[in-house]
Amino acid sequence: IAADGDGDGDGIATTDIESVLGLFCSRSAHQRMLRWHYRSKHESLIEGSNYLFYKTLVVFPSPDQRREKLGLIYRKITNAPYERARTRTNPTEARIIAEAVMEHAAEQLKRDPKERLTLGVAAFSVAQRDAILDQLEIARRAYPGLEEFFATPPHEPFFVKNLENIQGDERDVIFISVGYGRTAEGYLAMSFGPVNRDGGERRLNVLFTRARIRCEVFTTLSSDDIELGPTAGSGLRALKHFLHYAEHGRLGVATPAGRLPDSPFEEQVIDTLVGLGYEVHPQVGCAGFFIDMAVIDPSKPGRYLIGIECDGAAYHSARSARDRDRLRGAVLHGLGWNLHRIWSTAWFKSRDREVERLKAAILSAQQATSDTSRSRELEDQPTDVEPISESIPVAEEKNQKSSSAIVRPYVFCQLDISLTSNDLHLVPTIQLVEWITQVVAVESPVHWIEAGRRIADSLGVQRIGNRIQEALIRACQSGSRSKKFKYKDDFLFSITQEHCPIRDRSAFPPQTKKLEYVSHMEICAAVEHVVMEGFGMPNDDIPVAACRLLGFARVSEEMRVAVSACRDSLVSAGRLQQRSGMLIHEMMS
């Protein structure tokens, strides 16, 4: 931008102004924020930037929430080390993106020219951009029949650009190559080129908003890999938020607030944790809340293992018990927190005992994190949060149990069986009864379809057709008559079962994760538990809370109706009671 003025020295120096917009602002031009966002065909393409930068945009929702061919999509790449010392590129990621470009080109050439989706590729660095171009050159030579895509349309041709040169471009589909990641030795430097420099957050904002229909993020990293230290810049923080939203579909990443502990009690807890060898951040902010302290996961320093709530200043300043216990816990639980509460009375009366509880909660969170990581390899959908666990005062301990003691991950029965032929429906009923009995022993109560699926999966049978279903039903009826198990309302129960467990189904494959496969008894147990944990709960809040406890992140209207029916049956039986607009448990009355 050239300096304005007539050469008499009256002009404004503009060498430090980044854009024409900045020049106008420097002249005190009137400013007005545009509030309606209409470019993105799916709200996930703009929600991240709205949360981080704009704050007030009016974003119109899309009817398609699956995000298969629409919106922001996270593509995790494995076994692709970043060559930090040599080329400063990620060759495997570059090759995968080149393959994705060719697949997109082939798919679009099958469509009418007017309906083809334009494409652009954005890399975080010049070196990664060049690596992608090299891989594309090889791929285009191998498939010359796809050249028509790269030549059309003339007004929006295909491009590969680096982060700093993409402003002003927009396409139907954008592929983002982060490039940076862990080296072959496992080292990850918190250095992301232009993202770390001044204005890195603005460059990212430009990048995040280039796609009209779909944006696919290719990376070897997750948001947990990015550690936000005290000196972390705005660009690094924005990148962590963006990756978290792309990966999980949730906004709001907890970050240290830089505030001191609220009370000497909290300082004692922090000192104890540090003495145990844990790294702790006090006053961690998340979506307007500040958690008293959070323990860092030693395996991934960018992630918190567990949040710890103390009944200190923040607790006592809440307006009511409902604010302190139910609403605050529900919001943080919904954001993905695994919480542990320490009461000051219990801490000062029996400190050693509370320290042991705290250590057990942290170890449990580590195990749950490990299990969740393994389950994510089996499904594309983000897993749900771990249940809240609380350390309650000694006086209340006899009446309540922590969620971690009551809710446990769903365990699948692993059958060691074989079949001489592929005709599962021809297996003798007595043999099917034996196999079903093994499943019931591990998974009771279990829907008969789920029990049949365990058998079919163990035998390598892909589909449970009508004939197999009829054979399974006959086996269920036979096993019930011979008292191998109980068969009632499509569910199978152990003969000796007295209490129904509450099981977290977060790790279920999406295609089999259905509330209709959860027994009425288990749903009722979940309803009772959330009412007890929340010290009472409004009627309308119960379906979502119970479904979350059972491992369902999204609650449909049909699921609400099913849980509400269980809730009403508990009210009729006197297990739950209505009081002042809240449902409370009979044990609380």
XYZ file of C-alpha atoms in Angstrom:
589
model
C 0.000 0.000 0.000
C 1.490 3.298 -0.999
C 1.495 6.240 1.387
C -1.259 8.740 0.632
C -0.910 12.499 0.663
C 0.563 15.023 -1.789
C 4.180 14.821 -0.669
C 3.938 17.616 1.871
C 4.225 15.246 4.814
C 0.512 15.404 5.663
C -0.200 11.797 4.679
C -0.422 8.842 6.998
C 2.415 6.325 6.940
C 0.985 2.995 5.866
C 3.981 0.698 5.752
C 2.765 -1.160 8.871
C -0.855 -1.489 7.739
C -1.756 -5.007 6.591
C -4.673 -4.289 4.246
C -6.895 -1.698 2.598
C -9.389 -2.315 5.398
C -6.698 -1.401 7.922
C -5.980 1.783 5.975
C -9.638 2.828 6.130
C -9.785 2.077 9.850
C -6.680 4.203 10.416
C -8.552 7.159 8.894
C -11.348 6.772 11.483
C -13.792 5.516 8.869
C -17.193 4.436 10.177
C -17.282 0.693 10.869
C -20.205 -1.694 10.965
C -20.158 -5.463 11.439
C -22.079 -7.592 8.935
C -24.065 -10.089 11.007
C -25.745 -12.469 8.558
C -23.526 -15.244 7.230
C -24.812 -16.788 4.035
C -21.785 -18.321 2.263
C -21.498 -21.619 4.145
C -23.989 -24.328 3.264
C -23.399 -25.977 6.644
C -23.094 -24.208 9.981
C -19.990 -26.180 11.004
C -18.016 -24.273 8.333
C -18.473 -20.987 10.183
C -19.282 -21.901 13.800
C -15.614 -22.221 14.738
C -14.745 -18.765 13.444
C -17.913 -17.295 14.927
C -16.952 -18.719 18.325
C -13.326 -17.590 18.124
C -13.520 -14.290 16.261
C -16.886 -12.860 15.215
C -19.005 -13.820 18.247
C -22.271 -12.317 16.901
C -22.810 -13.754 13.409
C -26.280 -15.043 12.594
C -25.635 -18.544 11.259
C -28.355 -20.496 9.502
C -28.604 -24.210 10.383
C -28.325 -27.018 7.867
C -30.833 -29.901 7.883
C -27.980 -32.386 7.339
C -26.239 -33.073 10.649
C -24.343 -36.203 9.545
C -21.480 -34.237 7.948
C -20.629 -36.980 5.460
C -20.416 -34.850 2.311
C -21.185 -31.515 3.914
C -19.594 -29.268 6.498
C -16.344 -29.612 8.446
C -14.777 -33.085 8.287
C -11.764 -34.325 10.248
C -9.438 -36.756 8.422
C -6.974 -38.320 10.864
C -3.806 -39.649 9.185
C -1.710 -42.300 10.922
C 1.865 -43.492 10.397
C 2.875 -40.255 8.704
C 5.892 -38.656 10.450
C 6.773 -35.025 9.866
C 10.301 -34.578 8.447
C 11.254 -31.643 10.633
C 15.019 -31.832 10.185
C 15.096 -32.685 6.459
C 12.359 -31.454 4.123
C 10.063 -29.793 6.716
C 7.180 -31.612 5.022
C 4.889 -34.544 5.677
C 5.289 -36.687 2.526
C 2.638 -39.256 3.474
C 0.058 -36.563 4.174
C 0.898 -34.886 0.863
C 0.405 -38.173 -1.000
C -2.925 -38.864 0.718
C -4.191 -35.393 -0.162
C -3.105 -35.840 -3.780
C -5.055 -39.112 -3.885
C -8.086 -37.372 -2.379
C -7.851 -34.655 -5.049
C -7.817 -37.260 -7.819
C -10.782 -39.073 -6.274
C -12.674 -35.782 -6.097
C -11.832 -35.051 -9.729
C -13.027 -38.471 -10.875
C -16.246 -38.107 -8.910
C -17.006 -34.643 -10.262
C -16.396 -35.598 -13.897
C -19.295 -38.047 -13.569
C -21.632 -35.151 -12.810
C -23.216 -32.530 -14.992
C -20.710 -29.661 -15.523
C -23.109 -27.223 -13.859
C -23.249 -29.366 -10.703
C -19.520 -30.015 -10.272
C -17.933 -28.883 -7.015
C -14.850 -26.718 -7.308
C -11.827 -27.564 -5.174
C -8.903 -25.847 -3.540
C -6.075 -27.136 -1.336
C -4.503 -25.069 1.423
C -1.268 -26.035 3.175
C 0.102 -24.481 6.330
C 3.555 -24.015 4.827
C 5.192 -23.357 1.471
C 7.197 -26.569 1.798
C 4.047 -28.661 2.329
C 2.355 -26.878 -0.577
C 5.243 -27.837 -2.860
C 5.161 -31.435 -1.607
C 1.468 -31.669 -2.499
C 2.119 -30.192 -5.936
C 4.867 -32.769 -6.545
C 2.559 -35.626 -5.584
C -0.219 -34.194 -7.734
C 2.103 -33.976 -10.715
C 2.822 -37.704 -10.403
C -0.874 -38.547 -9.980
C -2.021 -36.395 -12.910
C 0.487 -38.034 -15.210
C -0.858 -41.413 -14.158
C -4.473 -40.370 -14.862
C -4.495 -38.002 -17.866
C -8.220 -38.601 -18.349
C -8.967 -36.420 -15.320
C -7.298 -33.283 -16.713
C -10.641 -31.791 -17.705
C -11.435 -31.197 -14.019
C -8.257 -29.161 -13.474
C -8.993 -26.939 -16.470
C -12.556 -26.025 -15.516
C -14.332 -23.877 -14.588
C -12.206 -20.907 -15.673
C -13.660 -18.546 -13.050
C -12.801 -20.889 -10.139
C -9.937 -23.183 -11.197
C -8.338 -25.729 -8.922
C -5.486 -24.413 -6.792
C -2.906 -25.439 -4.211
C -1.790 -22.539 -2.016
C -0.090 -21.948 1.280
C -1.778 -20.350 4.277
C -0.528 -16.831 3.635
C -1.699 -16.675 -0.001
C -5.272 -17.977 0.218
C -7.085 -14.799 1.218
C -9.753 -13.833 -1.327
C -10.208 -17.392 -2.627
C -13.243 -19.522 -1.965
C -14.314 -22.868 -3.400
C -17.103 -25.379 -2.913
C -14.658 -27.789 -1.261
C -11.401 -27.006 0.537
C -8.799 -29.557 1.607
C -6.528 -28.366 4.449
C -3.106 -29.912 4.960
C -1.691 -29.126 8.395
C 1.574 -30.894 7.538
C 3.195 -30.267 10.905
C 3.188 -33.162 13.349
C 5.286 -35.605 15.293
C 8.617 -36.742 13.926
C 9.503 -40.409 13.443
C 10.996 -40.268 16.964
C 7.699 -39.016 18.402
C 8.805 -35.424 19.040
C 6.262 -32.660 18.484
C 7.428 -29.049 18.435
C 4.767 -26.437 19.161
C 5.863 -24.634 16.005
C 3.384 -24.265 13.151
C 5.039 -21.722 10.888
C 2.862 -18.658 10.180
C 0.339 -19.748 12.823
C 2.829 -18.921 15.591
C 3.646 -15.465 14.253
C 1.759 -12.246 15.018
C -1.558 -12.304 13.222
C -1.536 -16.113 12.988
C -5.098 -16.283 14.291
C -6.284 -13.989 11.482
C -4.598 -16.162 8.865
C -6.343 -19.188 10.337
C -9.676 -17.388 10.332
C -9.268 -16.715 6.616
C -8.400 -20.365 6.044
C -11.306 -21.712 8.094
C -13.874 -19.779 6.059
C -12.815 -20.547 2.475
C -15.252 -23.457 1.831
C -18.853 -23.071 0.789
C -19.979 -26.709 1.039
C -17.289 -28.890 2.597
C -13.946 -28.478 4.330
C -11.780 -31.544 5.001
C -8.897 -31.238 7.450
C -6.060 -33.724 6.841
C -3.701 -34.031 9.786
C -1.755 -36.441 11.951
C -2.631 -34.345 15.012
C -5.541 -34.092 17.374
C -6.381 -31.108 19.542
C -4.993 -33.033 22.522
C -1.537 -32.940 20.948
C -1.366 -29.146 21.123
C -0.143 -27.910 24.471
C -1.058 -24.367 25.442
C 1.621 -23.045 27.741
C 1.602 -19.652 29.448
C 3.253 -18.033 26.420
C 1.053 -19.669 23.761
C -0.038 -17.150 21.140
C -3.512 -16.485 19.775
C -2.768 -18.480 16.620
C -1.876 -21.634 18.526
C -4.978 -21.289 20.692
C -7.169 -20.842 17.621
C -5.647 -23.932 16.000
C -6.359 -26.061 19.084
C -9.979 -24.868 19.183
C -10.420 -25.527 15.461
C -9.000 -29.051 15.597
C -11.094 -29.839 18.665
C -14.263 -28.715 16.871
C -13.371 -30.595 13.680
C -12.623 -33.762 15.638
C -15.417 -33.751 18.214
C -18.086 -31.398 16.870
C -17.970 -29.418 20.119
C -16.789 -25.901 20.793
C -15.112 -24.785 23.973
C -11.602 -25.967 24.806
C -10.473 -25.606 28.377
C -7.456 -23.344 28.850
C -5.612 -22.068 31.944
C -6.979 -18.715 33.035
C -3.739 -17.597 34.673
C -5.586 -16.967 37.934
C -4.518 -18.037 41.407
C -6.409 -20.639 43.455
C -9.516 -19.279 45.177
C -8.731 -20.554 48.677
C -6.051 -22.087 50.916
C -8.035 -25.347 50.667
C -7.484 -25.432 46.891
C -3.799 -24.623 47.394
C -3.488 -27.653 49.692
C -5.089 -29.925 47.091
C -2.775 -28.579 44.374
C 0.289 -29.057 46.576
C -0.782 -32.634 47.261
C -1.209 -33.371 43.545
C 2.174 -31.858 42.713
C 3.698 -33.976 45.467
C 2.189 -37.052 43.819
C 3.981 -36.144 40.604
C 1.093 -34.631 38.626
C 1.150 -31.360 36.717
C -1.815 -29.194 37.671
C -3.345 -26.015 36.254
C -5.462 -23.926 38.641
C -8.576 -22.048 37.499
C -9.103 -23.634 34.084
C -11.649 -21.807 31.937
C -14.191 -23.574 29.770
C -17.221 -21.895 28.167
C -17.566 -19.251 30.869
C -16.923 -21.572 33.805
C -13.725 -21.877 35.771
C -12.880 -25.304 37.110
C -10.886 -25.062 40.325
C -8.019 -27.172 38.989
C -7.271 -29.724 36.287
C -4.705 -32.523 36.094
C -2.719 -32.728 32.849
C -2.551 -36.060 31.046
C 1.140 -37.020 31.111
C 0.759 -38.972 27.845
C -0.725 -35.940 26.027
C 0.165 -32.634 27.685
C -2.479 -30.769 25.667
C -5.299 -32.687 27.344
C -6.714 -32.649 30.853
C -7.309 -36.014 32.487
C -9.689 -34.818 35.125
C -11.177 -31.619 36.519
C -11.352 -31.157 40.277
C -14.063 -29.080 41.934
C -13.698 -27.887 45.513
C -16.418 -26.286 47.631
C -14.452 -23.062 47.858
C -15.284 -19.470 46.944
C -16.807 -20.277 43.539
C -19.023 -22.954 45.082
C -20.361 -20.783 47.869
C -20.938 -17.808 45.547
C -23.379 -19.766 43.353
C -26.966 -18.597 43.866
C -28.441 -21.965 44.752
C -27.646 -25.620 45.227
C -29.195 -26.257 41.835
C -26.716 -23.851 40.202
C -23.789 -25.381 42.088
C -24.517 -29.033 41.603
C -26.816 -29.824 38.710
C -26.464 -27.035 36.169
C -22.721 -26.513 36.550
C -22.000 -30.247 36.484
C -24.338 -30.832 33.533
C -22.713 -28.126 31.419
C -19.179 -29.286 32.143
C -20.168 -32.923 31.628
C -21.638 -31.971 28.255
C -18.372 -30.316 27.260
C -16.484 -33.538 27.878
C -15.138 -33.121 31.401
C -14.467 -35.979 33.764
C -15.057 -34.354 37.142
C -14.115 -35.221 40.695
C -15.375 -33.234 43.679
C -13.639 -32.799 47.000
C -15.574 -31.429 49.957
C -13.617 -29.363 52.443
C -15.286 -31.064 55.423
C -14.178 -34.488 54.178
C -10.693 -33.185 53.338
C -10.019 -31.759 56.777
C -11.614 -34.681 58.663
C -9.922 -37.473 56.723
C -7.269 -36.106 54.432
C -5.486 -39.417 53.775
C -8.738 -41.035 52.754
C -9.599 -38.205 50.342
C -6.112 -38.339 48.816
C -6.631 -42.041 48.116
C -9.995 -41.249 46.508
C -8.341 -38.584 44.397
C -5.569 -40.928 43.253
C -8.145 -43.587 42.371
C -10.178 -41.078 40.327
C -7.094 -40.013 38.362
C -6.069 -43.610 37.664
C -9.631 -44.398 36.597
C -9.586 -41.408 34.231
C -6.280 -42.603 32.750
C -7.727 -46.052 32.128
C -10.910 -44.602 30.635
C -8.864 -42.383 28.333
C -6.849 -45.372 27.173
C -10.024 -47.393 26.523
C -11.607 -44.486 24.655
C -8.542 -44.065 22.448
C -8.717 -47.723 21.466
C -12.442 -47.532 20.748
C -11.991 -44.477 18.514
C -9.935 -46.575 16.170
C -13.062 -48.686 15.569
C -15.511 -45.896 14.780
C -15.599 -42.538 13.034
C -18.048 -40.890 15.407
C -16.586 -38.974 18.356
C -16.902 -40.788 21.626
C -18.826 -39.300 24.485
C -17.567 -38.024 27.772
C -16.755 -40.048 30.801
C -19.273 -39.928 33.644
C -18.820 -37.545 36.546
C -17.319 -39.030 39.685
C -17.595 -37.274 43.020
C -16.003 -37.673 46.380
C -18.890 -36.865 48.748
C -18.825 -35.974 52.426
C -18.557 -38.858 54.886
C -22.029 -38.097 56.231
C -23.619 -38.634 52.814
C -21.474 -41.527 51.660
C -23.819 -44.259 52.860
C -26.691 -42.939 50.756
C -24.875 -42.308 47.464
C -22.210 -43.821 45.256
C -20.040 -42.075 42.710
C -20.849 -42.407 39.033
C -17.510 -44.075 38.387
C -18.509 -46.878 40.745
C -21.976 -47.315 39.195
C -21.496 -46.584 35.492
C -19.016 -48.763 33.650
C -18.056 -49.231 29.998
C -20.153 -51.775 28.123
C -18.263 -55.078 27.848
C -18.789 -57.246 24.753
C -18.835 -61.008 25.050
C -15.996 -62.611 23.089
C -17.118 -66.049 21.899
C -14.605 -68.697 20.894
C -16.839 -70.723 18.573
C -16.734 -72.183 15.077
C -19.139 -73.323 12.380
C -18.624 -76.139 9.912
C -20.776 -74.388 7.274
C -22.076 -70.898 6.606
C -25.666 -71.833 7.455
C -26.148 -70.332 10.915
C -29.888 -70.950 10.753
C -29.237 -74.724 10.564
C -27.285 -74.824 13.844
C -29.146 -77.030 16.382
C -31.239 -75.060 18.839
C -29.452 -76.609 21.811
C -26.127 -75.249 20.486
C -27.591 -71.764 19.937
C -28.953 -71.829 23.498
C -25.460 -72.567 24.819
C -23.940 -69.696 22.855
C -26.674 -67.261 23.900
C -26.179 -68.303 27.540
C -22.518 -67.290 27.270
C -23.500 -63.867 25.915
C -26.108 -63.352 28.648
C -23.551 -64.188 31.334
C -21.440 -61.214 30.196
C -23.962 -58.695 28.812
C -27.224 -59.235 30.732
C -29.653 -57.614 30.133
C -29.099 -57.826 26.387
C -31.473 -57.571 23.424
C -31.821 -60.852 21.539
C -30.678 -59.135 18.322
C -27.489 -58.010 20.058
C -26.897 -61.520 21.407
C -27.382 -62.882 17.902
C -24.954 -60.325 16.537
C -22.228 -61.507 18.946
C -22.698 -65.051 17.636
C -22.755 -63.954 13.997
C -19.654 -61.770 14.407
C -17.742 -64.611 16.057
C -18.622 -66.908 13.152
C -17.908 -64.346 10.443
C -21.562 -64.157 9.360
C -22.158 -60.722 7.827
C -25.958 -60.517 7.864
C -28.655 -61.752 10.236
C -31.473 -62.559 7.830
C -35.036 -63.704 8.527
C -34.167 -67.401 8.804
C -31.349 -66.715 11.289
C -33.630 -64.433 13.309
C -36.290 -67.141 13.513
C -33.667 -69.643 14.707
C -32.432 -67.180 17.349
C -35.951 -66.529 18.657
C -36.585 -70.273 18.941
C -33.334 -70.599 20.897
C -34.295 -67.710 23.208
C -37.646 -69.313 23.951
C -36.052 -72.710 24.496
C -33.368 -71.338 26.812
C -36.002 -69.485 28.839
C -38.118 -72.640 29.244
C -35.073 -74.623 30.397
C -34.185 -71.792 32.831
C -30.791 -71.085 31.226
C -31.780 -67.410 31.223
C -34.910 -65.234 31.315
C -36.463 -63.960 28.083
C -38.925 -61.081 28.407
C -39.950 -58.226 26.086
C -37.161 -59.035 23.582
C -34.466 -58.906 26.295
C -32.420 -61.683 27.842
C -31.630 -61.652 31.570
C -29.385 -63.745 33.770
C -31.335 -66.066 36.075
C -29.424 -64.816 39.120
C -29.503 -61.122 38.215
C -30.869 -58.904 41.000
C -29.729 -55.422 39.972
C -29.424 -53.834 36.542
C -26.056 -52.258 35.704
C -25.759 -48.879 33.980
C -23.350 -49.209 31.060
C -21.674 -46.564 28.919
C -22.129 -47.376 25.223
C -19.848 -44.619 23.910
C -17.585 -47.157 22.202
C -20.418 -48.878 20.315
C -20.213 -48.902 16.506
C -22.668 -46.215 15.262
C -24.779 -48.684 13.267
C -25.628 -50.749 16.372
C -25.880 -47.906 18.886
C -29.642 -47.727 19.404
C -31.657 -46.968 22.531
C -34.201 -49.622 21.527
C -31.487 -52.185 22.342
C -31.281 -50.887 25.933
C -33.672 -52.566 28.343
C -36.425 -50.685 30.168
C -34.788 -51.769 33.439
C -31.424 -50.208 32.548
C -33.005 -46.967 31.338
C -34.925 -46.732 34.622
C -31.694 -47.287 36.544
C -30.053 -44.459 34.559
C -33.009 -42.133 35.236
C -32.857 -42.829 38.976
C -29.124 -42.246 38.990
C -29.172 -38.854 37.236
C -31.929 -37.646 39.562
C -29.894 -38.720 42.579
C -26.658 -37.221 41.190
C -28.363 -33.926 40.355
C -30.074 -33.652 43.767
C -33.341 -33.499 41.861
C -34.027 -32.637 38.232
C -36.800 -31.053 36.108
C -38.870 -33.522 34.055
C -37.672 -32.241 30.689
C -33.969 -32.498 31.557
C -34.065 -36.173 32.476
C -34.113 -37.760 28.954
C -30.917 -36.002 27.824
C -29.087 -36.650 31.109
C -30.034 -40.348 31.152
C -29.076 -40.862 27.506
C -25.708 -39.196 28.081
C -25.103 -41.548 30.991
C -25.845 -44.508 28.709
C -23.388 -43.242 26.091
C -25.636 -41.471 23.580
C -24.395 -38.043 22.481
C -27.440 -37.163 20.357
C -30.968 -37.541 21.673
C -33.802 -37.833 19.152
C -37.472 -37.181 19.877
C -38.129 -40.930 19.793
C -35.452 -41.444 22.451
C -36.960 -38.680 24.591
C -40.330 -40.430 24.460
C -38.794 -43.771 25.478
C -36.911 -42.311 28.452
C -39.919 -40.233 29.501
C -42.010 -43.425 29.626
C -39.450 -44.960 31.987
C -39.437 -41.800 34.077
C -43.237 -41.831 34.353
C -43.228 -45.491 35.385
C -40.837 -44.646 38.225
C -43.137 -41.831 39.323
C -46.117 -44.217 39.304
C -44.143 -46.729 41.348
C -43.229 -44.042 43.895
C -39.496 -44.238 43.167
C -39.496 -40.612 41.973
C -41.589 -37.843 43.486
C -42.647 -34.426 42.192
C -41.692 -31.503 44.390
C -41.573 -27.774 43.522
C -41.241 -28.400 39.797
C -38.465 -30.960 40.321
C -38.391 -34.727 40.411
C -36.556 -36.085 43.424
C -35.694 -39.646 44.421
C -37.618 -41.313 47.239
C -34.349 -41.639 49.210
C -34.004 -37.847 49.188
C -37.451 -37.145 50.632
